[in-house]
Structures are given as structure tokens and as C-alpha cells.
């Protein structure tokens, strides 16, 4: 943490790296004086105010962006993320998640069919053997470079004509705006996997490159709406989680 002189907090020489001190000072501003969506001071202002290099400012700000406390808007600046954005992070859509991290999302639809779901998806979605489901396969990119390969299963009955919508846009926002189904909870499992040759080609990585795999069932008001597996390039994507012992009653008294 920076030192306090004349009531102001400063970055000082010492064992704690300057970017770390500046990150803590900025976080105190985010949690104290700044409101969600307020801009933080520009890079130049921070350089002058704290007498640090541009590299230090970029490192400190970059950390808070990857922690979900700040977000960048290209050509406009860096802003305070609403606390809600972070707490709901695991349910953020790809489109929203990438924009919040300052990247431009794009999507290629590799397949979209109405069929019967295989047993694991059927069980996750609570469907009968004869119930119809949509299978949507997409390649998701950020700033033009592949980021994730996704295969989603969604129940057909509550989502009529879903395949006629623009599946290159956000499915989560289609569900919310066109069908009134706001995804509000999910169960997710994460593991690591080496890319198989097909996925390596899609994601433009060498075969066996590390991928982060997320398998998730998402619900809207308790009703399962999506069962999806996403393979993210581990060299391009990381996940930040806030863990709270209070949930399990272990907080020290
Ligand atoms: C994210 C989700 C994926 C979801 C997609 C919807 C993870 C690991 N993956 O990639 O489950 O289907 O977003 O994105 O959370 P969209 O709303 O942009 O279509």
C-alpha cells in the first residue's frame, strides 16, 4: 500500500512494487470516491499525480481490468465496473464479457440445428426423449483472433424460432429481450484439456495446446435454458473469482 502524507496517498520507493501500490490506491478510489461507470483519471494524469512511469500505470490499471474492477472502452478511456458485473461474472455472455475487457467480439456460426438432445444434455435440460432441442455451435473471437469454441443445447419448446434469430449476436441477450428468459443462475464445471486436431485448427493453436473447458447449465427462474460446453484458449483467457468464506459460515469472528 502507498504511504500517506498530508492526507494524500502516494507511491513510494520500497519493497512493494510501484504498480502494486498504485493498484491498491486506484482500488481505494474505485471503492470510495468513484461511482460505477465513472471514468478514472487518464494515464497522463496518473503519471503526473503519482510520479510513476506509464508502464507502471498500465500494469496497475491492467490488473484492475483483469480483476473485473475497471473496464475499457476503446477510444474513450477506462471506467469503474459496477460491482454487479463482477459478482455475475460467471454468467456474463461472451459478447458482454469481451466488451467489458475492452475487446471486440465476433462470432462464426458453425452449425445450428433442431434435433433431439443426447442423454447428458437432455438430463441437464430436464427434457423427455422425444422433446426437441437446438444445437448451436459457434466459434467466438476477440479482436479478430479465435478465443473459444462453443456447443450449446437449448430447449426448443420455450424458444420458438430461435434459429431464425441472429446467432452471431449474443444468445443471452436474445433470450432476455425476445423471450423474456433472463439467465440468473448456473452450475458450472471447469477443467483443462489439450486441443484435439480439429479444435486446434479452429482455434488456430498447435495440437495439444492448453484449453480451459467450461461445462455449464444455466437457468432462468429455476428452469434450465442452456447446457453448453465452451473450450477457451488458455493462452488468451483467464477467470477471476471472488470467494467469500461467509457463504459457508467460516468467517473469523
Ligand atoms: C460465454 C459462456 C457460454 C455462453 C456464452 C453466451 C462461459 C465459460 N461461457 O461464452 O456458456 O453460451 O457466453 O454468449 O461462461 P453470447 O450471449 O454472447 O451468445
XYZ file of N, CA and C and ligand atoms in Angstrom:
778
model
N 0.851 -1.201 0.000
C 0.000 0.000 0.000
C 0.877 1.238 0.000
N 0.507 2.286 -0.678
C 1.289 3.513 -0.722
C 1.297 4.217 0.618
N 2.202 5.183 0.786
C 2.274 5.865 2.074
C 1.376 7.107 2.076
N 0.950 7.511 3.279
C 0.025 8.622 3.407
C 0.809 9.846 3.894
N 0.797 10.912 3.105
C 1.494 12.124 3.514
C 0.542 13.286 3.281
N 0.401 14.139 4.253
C -0.531 15.272 4.147
C -1.925 14.820 3.728
N -2.342 13.659 4.214
C -3.684 13.182 3.911
C -3.807 12.541 2.535
N -2.760 12.647 1.684
C -2.852 12.050 0.347
C -2.051 10.756 0.337
N -2.460 9.830 -0.498
C -1.737 8.569 -0.576
C -0.772 8.648 -1.743
N 0.487 8.232 -1.514
C 1.495 8.321 -2.568
C 2.144 6.981 -2.839
N 2.727 6.885 -4.028
C 3.527 5.721 -4.365
C 4.950 6.018 -3.902
N 5.550 5.083 -3.160
C 6.883 5.339 -2.603
C 7.861 4.254 -3.046
N 9.173 4.547 -2.921
C 10.189 3.515 -3.177
C 10.155 2.546 -2.014
N 10.331 1.282 -2.281
C 10.320 0.311 -1.175
C 10.116 -1.084 -1.707
N 9.896 -2.018 -0.805
C 9.814 -3.418 -1.238
C 8.552 -3.748 -2.046
N 7.473 -2.972 -1.841
C 6.243 -3.274 -2.582
C 6.339 -2.635 -3.969
N 6.219 -3.435 -5.043
C 6.349 -2.852 -6.391
C 5.393 -1.680 -6.578
N 5.847 -0.692 -7.372
C 5.040 0.530 -7.531
C 3.688 0.239 -8.190
N 3.656 -0.698 -9.153
C 2.363 -0.966 -9.807
C 1.372 -1.543 -8.808
N 1.903 -2.283 -7.848
C 1.046 -2.909 -6.827
C 0.483 -1.803 -5.906
N 1.377 -0.853 -5.531
C 0.914 0.259 -4.687
C -0.149 1.069 -5.414
N 0.123 1.339 -6.710
C -0.831 2.145 -7.474
C -2.150 1.393 -7.659
N -2.061 0.080 -7.872
C -3.296 -0.715 -7.988
C -4.138 -0.566 -6.722
N -3.493 -0.625 -5.563
C -4.233 -0.517 -4.298
C -4.853 0.879 -4.130
N -4.100 1.906 -4.544
C -4.625 3.281 -4.443
C -5.839 3.435 -5.358
N -5.700 2.913 -6.593
C -6.822 3.024 -7.543
C -8.024 2.238 -7.044
N -7.780 1.085 -6.442
C -8.896 0.282 -5.937
C -9.628 1.032 -4.821
N -8.846 1.728 -3.982
C -9.478 2.520 -2.910
C -10.347 3.620 -3.526
N -9.879 4.212 -4.648
C -10.694 5.232 -5.335
C -11.973 4.602 -5.892
N -11.816 3.415 -6.493
C -12.972 2.721 -7.090
C -14.009 2.414 -6.009
N -13.516 1.995 -4.856
C -14.454 1.593 -3.799
C -14.948 2.787 -2.985
N -14.224 3.911 -3.081
C -14.586 5.062 -2.273
C -15.255 6.157 -3.061
N -14.430 7.016 -3.667
C -14.989 8.251 -4.235
C -15.663 8.078 -5.600
N -15.319 7.020 -6.351
C -15.869 6.909 -7.716
C -17.124 6.034 -7.760
N -18.043 6.387 -8.649
C -19.277 5.602 -8.778
C -19.154 4.706 -10.026
N -19.975 3.646 -10.117
C -19.921 2.786 -11.309
C -20.076 3.594 -12.593
N -19.292 3.212 -13.603
C -19.271 3.836 -14.932
C -18.612 5.222 -14.944
N -18.054 5.678 -13.795
C -17.296 6.939 -13.801
C -15.928 6.665 -14.426
N -15.378 7.646 -15.168
C -14.039 7.432 -15.724
C -12.973 7.558 -14.637
N -11.908 6.804 -14.750
C -10.789 7.032 -13.828
C -9.888 8.085 -14.479
N -8.990 8.718 -13.719
C -8.114 9.728 -14.325
C -7.325 9.115 -15.484
N -6.947 9.964 -16.453
C -6.241 9.456 -17.634
C -4.852 8.954 -17.241
N -4.249 8.206 -18.172
C -2.914 7.668 -17.938
C -1.942 8.812 -17.616
N -2.046 9.898 -18.397
C -1.150 11.036 -18.200
C -1.341 11.665 -16.815
N -2.606 11.817 -16.392
C -2.864 12.390 -15.063
C -2.276 11.514 -13.954
N -2.424 10.196 -14.131
C -1.912 9.287 -13.094
C -0.384 9.333 -13.042
N 0.240 9.430 -14.223
C 1.705 9.536 -14.279
C 2.147 10.757 -13.493
N 1.470 11.911 -13.745
C 1.865 13.163 -13.083
C 1.561 13.125 -11.592
N 0.351 12.675 -11.264
C -0.080 12.728 -9.859
C 0.771 11.845 -8.965
N 1.172 10.659 -9.472
C 1.874 9.729 -8.591
C 3.360 9.611 -8.917
N 3.842 10.387 -9.897
C 5.276 10.384 -10.218
C 5.783 9.002 -10.615
N 4.961 8.259 -11.374
C 5.368 6.918 -11.805
C 5.415 6.888 -13.331
N 5.979 5.791 -13.875
C 6.082 5.693 -15.342
C 4.748 5.253 -15.940
N 4.630 5.429 -17.259
C 3.441 4.960 -17.977
C 3.301 3.454 -17.839
N 4.431 2.744 -17.857
C 4.384 1.273 -17.755
C 3.763 0.864 -16.421
N 4.112 1.612 -15.356
C 3.557 1.297 -14.022
C 2.053 1.530 -14.015
N 1.638 2.651 -14.627
C 0.195 2.943 -14.677
C -0.522 1.847 -15.457
N 0.059 1.463 -16.600
C -0.606 0.443 -17.438
C -0.728 -0.882 -16.698
N 0.315 -1.234 -15.974
C 0.302 -2.502 -15.228
C -0.784 -2.466 -14.149
N -0.819 -1.342 -13.396
C -1.795 -1.230 -12.295
C -3.227 -1.251 -12.833
N -3.458 -0.474 -13.905
C -4.815 -0.399 -14.476
C -5.185 -1.749 -15.104
N -4.201 -2.360 -15.801
C -4.446 -3.653 -16.449
C -4.860 -4.711 -15.441
N -4.239 -4.667 -14.276
C -4.600 -5.655 -13.249
C -6.044 -5.478 -12.805
N -6.425 -4.224 -12.587
C -7.807 -3.974 -12.132
C -8.810 -4.322 -13.231
N -8.396 -4.179 -14.500
C -9.293 -4.584 -15.595
C -9.460 -6.106 -15.561
N -8.326 -6.823 -15.397
C -8.470 -8.287 -15.433
C -9.162 -8.808 -14.166
N -9.134 -8.017 -13.109
C -9.877 -8.419 -11.900
C -11.356 -8.031 -11.994
N -11.728 -7.359 -13.073
C -13.145 -7.013 -13.251
C -13.567 -5.766 -12.489
N -12.600 -4.971 -11.981
C -12.969 -3.762 -11.233
C -13.065 -2.536 -12.127
N -12.360 -2.577 -13.269
C -12.419 -1.485 -14.246
C -12.714 -2.100 -15.604
N -13.252 -1.304 -16.530
C -13.390 -1.780 -17.900
C -12.968 -0.679 -18.862
N -12.494 -1.105 -20.031
C -12.007 -0.135 -21.018
C -13.013 0.018 -22.147
N -13.150 1.231 -22.629
C -13.928 1.454 -23.845
C -12.957 2.053 -24.843
N -12.779 1.331 -25.978
C -11.789 1.758 -26.965
C -12.005 3.213 -27.383
N -10.952 4.001 -27.324
C -11.026 5.391 -27.760
C -11.674 6.328 -26.743
N -12.174 5.793 -25.622
C -12.861 6.651 -24.657
C -12.154 6.701 -23.307
N -11.614 5.581 -22.857
C -10.930 5.587 -21.567
C -11.258 4.368 -20.736
N -10.968 4.488 -19.452
C -11.157 3.366 -18.524
C -12.150 3.786 -17.456
N -13.069 2.896 -17.135
C -14.195 3.240 -16.271
C -14.342 2.241 -15.126
N -15.077 2.686 -14.107
C -15.314 1.841 -12.928
C -16.411 0.821 -13.263
N -16.108 -0.463 -13.039
C -17.118 -1.506 -13.290
C -18.120 -1.517 -12.139
N -19.383 -1.719 -12.467
C -20.391 -1.831 -11.415
C -20.125 -3.132 -10.663
N -20.279 -3.150 -9.321
C -19.984 -4.358 -8.568
C -20.740 -5.564 -9.127
N -21.962 -5.317 -9.614
C -22.798 -6.372 -10.195
C -22.069 -7.138 -11.313
N -21.304 -6.382 -12.109
C -20.608 -7.022 -13.222
C -19.684 -8.107 -12.710
N -19.010 -7.812 -11.614
C -18.092 -8.820 -11.126
C -18.817 -9.988 -10.474
N -19.820 -9.721 -9.670
C -20.444 -10.830 -8.963
C -21.165 -11.771 -9.932
N -21.604 -11.241 -11.085
C -22.309 -12.106 -12.033
C -21.383 -12.590 -13.136
N -20.094 -12.446 -12.909
C -19.152 -12.696 -13.979
C -19.310 -14.054 -14.655
N -19.600 -15.069 -13.868
C -19.654 -16.403 -14.460
C -20.846 -16.566 -15.382
N -21.803 -15.657 -15.272
C -22.965 -15.745 -16.139
C -22.908 -14.724 -17.271
N -21.830 -13.958 -17.325
C -21.725 -12.943 -18.382
C -21.688 -13.638 -19.730
N -22.347 -13.075 -20.711
C -22.283 -13.659 -22.044
C -20.915 -13.345 -22.635
N -20.522 -14.124 -23.643
C -19.234 -13.891 -24.296
C -19.156 -12.454 -24.806
N -20.230 -12.028 -25.454
C -20.266 -10.685 -26.038
C -19.998 -9.622 -24.970
N -20.705 -9.763 -23.859
C -20.601 -8.787 -22.768
C -19.230 -8.881 -22.088
N -18.798 -10.118 -21.857
C -17.526 -10.372 -21.181
C -16.376 -9.739 -21.971
N -16.365 -9.949 -23.294
C -15.277 -9.409 -24.117
C -15.322 -7.889 -24.161
N -16.532 -7.321 -24.290
C -16.635 -5.851 -24.342
C -16.129 -5.256 -23.045
N -16.490 -5.894 -21.925
C -16.086 -5.382 -20.623
C -14.569 -5.415 -20.473
N -13.927 -6.391 -21.141
C -12.473 -6.481 -21.061
C -11.795 -5.637 -22.132
N -12.593 -4.871 -22.895
C -12.011 -3.955 -23.884
C -11.705 -4.601 -25.224
N -12.304 -5.780 -25.511
C -12.065 -6.443 -26.795
C -13.311 -6.395 -27.668
N -13.090 -6.549 -28.983
C -14.224 -6.535 -29.905
C -14.624 -7.985 -30.196
N -15.857 -8.382 -29.765
C -16.264 -9.773 -30.006
C -16.775 -9.986 -31.429
N -16.569 -11.179 -31.966
C -17.213 -11.565 -33.223
C -17.461 -13.070 -33.178
N -18.391 -13.521 -34.022
C -18.842 -14.918 -33.929
C -19.066 -15.501 -35.313
N -18.633 -16.752 -35.493
C -18.979 -17.501 -36.700
C -19.863 -18.657 -36.255
N -21.045 -18.783 -36.887
C -21.941 -19.894 -36.546
C -21.512 -21.102 -37.372
N -21.058 -22.165 -36.701
C -20.563 -23.356 -37.406
C -21.683 -24.356 -37.650
N -22.758 -24.244 -36.867
C -23.890 -25.157 -37.048
C -25.057 -24.717 -36.193
N -26.289 -24.938 -36.683
C -27.488 -24.607 -35.903
C -28.594 -25.543 -36.376
N -29.000 -26.484 -35.521
C -29.995 -27.491 -35.901
C -31.013 -27.683 -34.810
N -32.199 -28.177 -35.240
C -33.187 -28.620 -34.260
C -33.215 -30.143 -34.319
N -33.064 -30.782 -33.160
C -32.928 -32.234 -33.136
C -33.338 -32.749 -31.754
N -33.021 -34.021 -31.445
C -33.206 -34.453 -30.055
C -31.832 -34.413 -29.397
N -31.799 -34.057 -28.119
C -30.517 -33.862 -27.437
C -29.944 -35.210 -27.005
N -28.615 -35.337 -26.978
C -28.005 -36.554 -26.435
C -28.274 -36.636 -24.931
N -28.159 -37.848 -24.330
C -28.575 -38.021 -22.930
C -28.039 -36.986 -21.924
N -26.738 -36.607 -21.941
C -26.292 -35.650 -20.899
C -27.001 -34.294 -21.008
N -27.160 -33.803 -22.248
C -27.827 -32.500 -22.425
C -29.312 -32.627 -22.080
N -29.893 -33.772 -22.464
C -31.313 -33.999 -22.188
C -31.549 -33.980 -20.674
N -30.675 -34.677 -19.949
C -30.821 -34.732 -18.492
C -30.644 -33.339 -17.895
N -29.620 -32.610 -18.377
C -29.355 -31.273 -17.817
C -30.527 -30.337 -18.061
N -31.169 -30.475 -19.230
C -32.262 -29.556 -19.579
C -33.621 -30.070 -19.098
N -33.630 -31.265 -18.494
C -34.887 -31.823 -17.977
C -35.861 -32.161 -19.101
N -35.336 -32.679 -20.245
C -36.196 -32.980 -21.399
C -36.543 -34.465 -21.455
N -37.680 -34.776 -22.103
C -38.037 -36.166 -22.381
C -37.317 -36.607 -23.662
N -37.312 -37.929 -23.893
C -36.587 -38.483 -25.050
C -37.051 -37.854 -26.367
N -38.340 -37.556 -26.466
C -38.857 -37.049 -27.744
C -38.839 -35.513 -27.834
N -38.512 -34.815 -26.740
C -38.516 -33.346 -26.772
C -37.451 -32.827 -27.732
N -37.774 -31.759 -28.447
C -36.835 -31.177 -29.393
C -35.898 -30.190 -28.670
N -34.695 -30.072 -29.216
C -33.724 -29.117 -28.644
C -32.933 -28.491 -29.794
N -32.360 -27.328 -29.545
C -31.499 -26.682 -30.531
C -30.038 -26.962 -30.176
N -29.259 -27.286 -31.217
C -27.812 -27.423 -31.024
C -27.159 -26.286 -31.811
N -26.454 -25.449 -31.112
C -25.814 -24.295 -31.774
C -24.308 -24.375 -31.523
N -23.558 -24.386 -32.610
C -22.099 -24.495 -32.476
C -21.484 -23.212 -33.033
N -20.658 -22.565 -32.225
C -20.115 -21.268 -32.666
C -18.623 -21.130 -32.349
N -17.946 -20.386 -33.202
C -16.559 -20.013 -32.934
C -16.576 -18.551 -32.506
N -16.066 -18.261 -31.322
C -16.099 -16.906 -30.775
C -14.701 -16.305 -30.851
N -14.615 -15.080 -31.360
C -13.310 -14.424 -31.468
C -13.294 -13.099 -30.738
N -12.107 -12.663 -30.374
C -11.932 -11.345 -29.758
C -10.875 -10.614 -30.566
N -11.179 -9.409 -31.006
C -10.279 -8.622 -31.846
C -9.816 -9.430 -33.059
N -10.719 -10.231 -33.609
C -10.432 -10.976 -34.836
C -9.684 -12.286 -34.635
N -9.238 -12.599 -33.423
C -8.493 -13.844 -33.208
C -9.355 -14.822 -32.406
N -9.375 -16.111 -32.800
C -10.237 -17.076 -32.121
C -9.975 -17.147 -30.622
N -11.047 -17.237 -29.862
C -10.947 -17.290 -28.397
C -11.578 -18.571 -27.870
N -12.768 -18.935 -28.382
C -13.462 -20.097 -27.813
C -14.314 -20.797 -28.860
N -14.463 -22.110 -28.655
C -15.372 -22.928 -29.463
C -16.478 -23.372 -28.516
N -17.726 -23.173 -28.926
C -18.841 -23.454 -28.017
C -19.900 -24.324 -28.672
N -20.371 -25.306 -27.926
C -21.515 -26.109 -28.381
C -22.603 -25.957 -27.329
N -23.734 -25.357 -27.725
C -24.830 -25.085 -26.778
C -26.053 -25.922 -27.145
N -26.737 -26.416 -26.141
C -28.032 -27.073 -26.302
C -29.078 -26.233 -25.582
N -30.187 -25.947 -26.249
C -31.266 -25.167 -25.612
C -32.594 -25.863 -25.906
N -33.549 -25.835 -24.975
C -34.839 -26.494 -25.212
C -35.622 -25.742 -26.292
N -36.246 -26.489 -27.231
C -36.946 -25.830 -28.344
C -38.295 -25.253 -27.905
N -39.020 -25.969 -27.038
C -40.401 -25.563 -26.733
C -40.531 -24.116 -26.239
N -39.733 -23.688 -25.258
C -39.926 -22.312 -24.779
C -39.278 -21.245 -25.667
N -38.554 -21.680 -26.731
C -37.800 -20.703 -27.535
C -38.147 -20.829 -29.024
N -39.444 -20.676 -29.388
C -39.830 -20.865 -30.781
C -39.058 -19.925 -31.724
N -38.656 -20.478 -32.872
C -37.960 -19.715 -33.916
C -36.582 -19.181 -33.500
N -35.999 -19.758 -32.474
C -34.682 -19.252 -32.040
C -33.664 -19.280 -33.191
N -33.724 -20.348 -34.018
C -32.701 -20.473 -35.068
C -32.853 -19.415 -36.162
N -33.991 -18.704 -36.148
C -34.148 -17.630 -37.148
C -33.571 -16.297 -36.656
N -33.130 -16.265 -35.411
C -32.541 -15.017 -34.886
C -31.093 -14.903 -35.359
N -30.504 -13.756 -35.064
C -29.105 -13.534 -35.442
C -28.180 -14.210 -34.429
N -27.761 -15.433 -34.741
C -26.965 -16.206 -33.776
C -25.501 -15.755 -33.746
N -25.157 -14.775 -34.597
C -23.814 -14.189 -34.496
C -23.783 -13.134 -33.389
N -24.972 -12.774 -32.891
C -25.017 -11.801 -31.784
C -25.086 -12.574 -30.466
N -25.485 -11.907 -29.390
C -25.488 -12.550 -28.070
C -26.756 -13.379 -27.853
N -26.573 -14.676 -27.636
C -27.738 -15.539 -27.356
C -28.372 -15.123 -26.024
N -27.531 -14.735 -25.062
C -28.093 -14.342 -23.761
C -29.006 -13.131 -23.923
N -28.599 -12.196 -24.778
C -29.481 -11.031 -24.906
C -30.712 -11.372 -25.748
N -30.607 -12.313 -26.703
C -31.804 -12.769 -27.437
C -32.784 -13.429 -26.441
N -32.239 -14.287 -25.577
C -33.122 -14.971 -24.604
C -33.839 -13.944 -23.731
N -33.097 -12.923 -23.284
C -33.694 -11.924 -22.380
C -34.687 -11.036 -23.133
N -34.287 -10.512 -24.290
C -35.121 -9.497 -24.955
C -36.248 -10.092 -25.780
N -36.002 -11.225 -26.454
C -37.042 -11.770 -27.340
C -37.941 -12.783 -26.627
N -37.420 -13.413 -25.567
C -38.221 -14.460 -24.920
C -38.476 -14.189 -23.441
N -37.946 -13.082 -22.924
C -38.134 -12.762 -21.512
C -37.499 -13.779 -20.571
N -36.468 -14.499 -21.051
C -35.798 -15.504 -20.214
C -34.440 -14.950 -19.793
N -34.369 -14.399 -18.608
C -33.109 -13.838 -18.114
C -32.391 -14.931 -17.326
N -31.206 -15.298 -17.792
C -30.463 -16.350 -17.091
C -29.956 -15.776 -15.777
N -30.348 -16.404 -14.676
C -29.999 -15.807 -13.385
C -29.238 -16.751 -12.466
N -29.034 -17.991 -12.870
C -28.172 -18.861 -12.069
C -27.609 -19.948 -12.973
N -26.533 -20.571 -12.520
C -25.909 -21.612 -13.345
C -25.062 -22.515 -12.468
N -24.880 -23.740 -12.934
C -23.929 -24.656 -12.295
C -22.858 -24.933 -13.336
N -21.603 -24.809 -12.947
C -20.527 -24.894 -13.926
C -19.382 -25.756 -13.425
N -18.808 -26.555 -14.328
C -17.610 -27.338 -14.019
C -16.513 -26.887 -14.984
N -15.298 -26.772 -14.468
C -14.168 -26.303 -15.296
C -13.051 -27.329 -15.240
N -12.427 -27.607 -16.396
C -11.241 -28.455 -16.384
C -10.303 -28.046 -17.521
N -9.115 -28.646 -17.526
C -8.143 -28.331 -18.582
C -8.083 -29.494 -19.566
N -7.771 -29.163 -20.827
C -7.729 -30.196 -21.861
C -6.736 -29.752 -22.917
N -6.043 -30.697 -23.552
C -5.197 -30.356 -24.699
C -6.077 -30.301 -25.937
N -5.816 -29.357 -26.837
C -6.662 -29.216 -28.035
C -6.506 -30.432 -28.947
N -7.643 -31.029 -29.369
C -7.557 -32.112 -30.368
C -7.313 -31.449 -31.733
N -6.929 -32.236 -32.752
C -6.511 -31.610 -34.023
C -7.579 -30.701 -34.633
N -8.849 -31.125 -34.534
C -9.921 -30.335 -35.142
C -10.070 -28.978 -34.446
N -10.114 -29.027 -33.116
C -10.284 -27.794 -32.337
C -9.035 -26.916 -32.454
N -7.853 -27.551 -32.534
C -6.604 -26.785 -32.682
C -6.674 -25.957 -33.964
N -7.215 -26.578 -35.040
C -7.312 -25.872 -36.313
C -8.297 -24.709 -36.203
N -9.459 -24.983 -35.564
C -10.473 -23.937 -35.399
C -9.944 -22.749 -34.600
N -9.267 -23.069 -33.503
C -8.823 -22.020 -32.573
C -7.456 -21.443 -32.956
N -6.871 -21.996 -34.023
C -5.550 -21.573 -34.513
C -4.485 -21.655 -33.424
N -4.410 -22.846 -32.805
C -3.344 -23.127 -31.829
C -2.689 -24.452 -32.245
N -1.469 -24.749 -31.743
C -0.862 -26.039 -32.080
C -1.666 -27.180 -31.442
N -1.670 -28.376 -32.041
C -2.355 -29.511 -31.412
C -1.845 -29.704 -29.983
N -2.729 -30.065 -29.075
C -2.429 -30.299 -27.652
C -2.182 -29.011 -26.864
N -2.365 -27.838 -27.483
C -2.226 -26.572 -26.733
C -3.266 -26.559 -25.601
N -2.954 -25.932 -24.467
C -3.888 -25.972 -23.337
C -5.165 -25.180 -23.588
N -6.286 -25.811 -23.252
C -7.590 -25.146 -23.337
C -8.251 -25.219 -21.966
N -9.062 -24.196 -21.651
C -9.894 -24.234 -20.446
C -11.298 -24.626 -20.901
N -11.821 -25.675 -20.308
C -13.142 -26.153 -20.728
C -14.158 -25.841 -19.627
N -15.256 -25.202 -20.019
C -16.338 -24.863 -19.078
C -17.577 -25.623 -19.525
N -18.159 -26.397 -18.617
C -19.443 -27.030 -18.947
C -20.466 -26.476 -17.967
N -21.543 -25.944 -18.519
C -22.433 -25.155 -17.685
C -23.891 -25.428 -18.028
N -24.727 -25.487 -17.005
C -26.177 -25.485 -17.220
C -26.692 -24.198 -16.594
N -27.392 -23.392 -17.398
C -27.872 -22.094 -16.907
C -29.387 -22.119 -16.809
N -29.895 -21.388 -15.829
C -31.329 -21.398 -15.529
C -31.918 -19.993 -15.591
N -33.187 -19.919 -15.997
C -33.951 -18.671 -15.902
C -35.089 -18.958 -14.939
N -35.111 -18.284 -13.815
C -36.108 -18.516 -12.759
C -36.282 -20.011 -12.465
N -35.159 -20.718 -12.336
C -35.188 -22.120 -11.941
C -35.402 -23.096 -13.088
N -35.699 -22.610 -14.292
C -35.938 -23.510 -15.425
C -34.681 -23.611 -16.296
N -34.168 -24.843 -16.545
C -32.941 -24.944 -17.347
C -33.164 -24.440 -18.772
N -32.260 -23.587 -19.258
C -32.441 -22.957 -20.564
C -31.269 -23.236 -21.491
N -30.141 -23.661 -20.916
C -28.953 -23.818 -21.768
C -28.018 -24.832 -21.123
N -27.499 -25.740 -21.953
C -26.433 -26.638 -21.493
C -25.319 -26.454 -22.510
N -24.196 -25.952 -22.054
C -23.173 -25.524 -23.022
C -21.784 -25.975 -22.592
N -20.986 -26.349 -23.584
C -19.569 -26.601 -23.319
C -18.771 -25.591 -24.136
N -17.861 -24.887 -23.452
C -17.010 -23.884 -24.115
C -15.554 -24.280 -23.930
N -14.815 -24.306 -25.037
C -13.370 -24.571 -24.983
C -12.660 -23.240 -25.231
N -12.064 -22.673 -24.205
C -11.375 -21.380 -24.342
C -9.869 -21.600 -24.468
N -9.233 -20.794 -25.297
C -7.773 -20.837 -25.394
C -7.173 -20.362 -24.068
N -6.412 -21.243 -23.417
C -5.871 -20.882 -22.100
C -4.791 -19.810 -22.209
N -4.231 -19.624 -23.411
C -3.211 -18.571 -23.547
C -3.852 -17.194 -23.691
N -5.173 -17.156 -23.883
C -5.819 -15.856 -24.110
C -6.866 -15.517 -23.059
N -7.183 -16.442 -22.194
C -8.343 -16.218 -21.332
C -8.027 -16.627 -19.900
N -8.420 -15.789 -18.960
C -8.295 -16.187 -17.561
C -9.558 -15.796 -16.829
N -9.792 -16.447 -15.710
C -11.031 -16.230 -14.968
C -10.694 -15.651 -13.607
N -11.427 -14.639 -13.220
C -11.245 -14.072 -11.888
C -12.457 -14.406 -11.035
N -12.213 -14.877 -9.828
C -13.328 -15.213 -8.941
C -13.151 -14.508 -7.612
N -14.247 -14.062 -7.061
C -14.217 -13.515 -5.714
C -14.825 -14.561 -4.801
N -14.056 -14.971 -3.804
C -14.522 -16.043 -2.930
C -14.836 -15.454 -1.556
N -15.925 -15.877 -0.988
C -16.352 -15.299 0.281
C -16.625 -16.409 1.285
N -15.821 -16.438 2.350
C -15.992 -17.514 3.327
C -17.320 -17.404 4.052
N -17.919 -16.199 4.040
C -19.164 -16.001 4.783
C -20.257 -16.951 4.306
N -20.199 -17.320 3.017
C -21.220 -18.217 2.468
C -21.275 -19.523 3.244
N -20.114 -19.946 3.764
C -20.053 -21.239 4.436
C -19.929 -21.094 5.946
N -20.082 -19.865 6.405
C -20.079 -19.653 7.843
C -18.704 -19.792 8.488
N -17.598 -19.637 7.695
C -16.270 -19.790 8.275
C -15.599 -18.471 8.579
N -16.307 -17.353 8.435
C -15.662 -16.060 8.662
C -15.219 -15.948 10.117
N -13.925 -15.585 10.349
C -13.485 -15.477 11.738
C -14.251 -14.389 12.469
N -14.524 -14.595 13.732
C -15.302 -13.584 14.468
C -14.358 -12.708 15.268
C -19.974 -17.462 -22.610
C -20.360 -18.675 -21.821
C -21.235 -19.605 -22.615
C -22.428 -18.864 -23.179
C -21.971 -17.669 -23.977
C -23.129 -16.808 -24.425
C -18.651 -19.295 -20.181
C -17.417 -20.068 -19.892
N -19.152 -19.421 -21.418
O -19.032 -17.780 -23.594
O -21.693 -20.601 -21.740
O -23.187 -19.707 -24.002
O -21.139 -16.858 -23.180
O -22.600 -15.714 -25.124
O -19.166 -18.595 -19.330
P -23.470 -14.730 -26.016
O -24.557 -14.188 -25.156
O -22.500 -13.695 -26.482
O -24.016 -15.549 -27.137
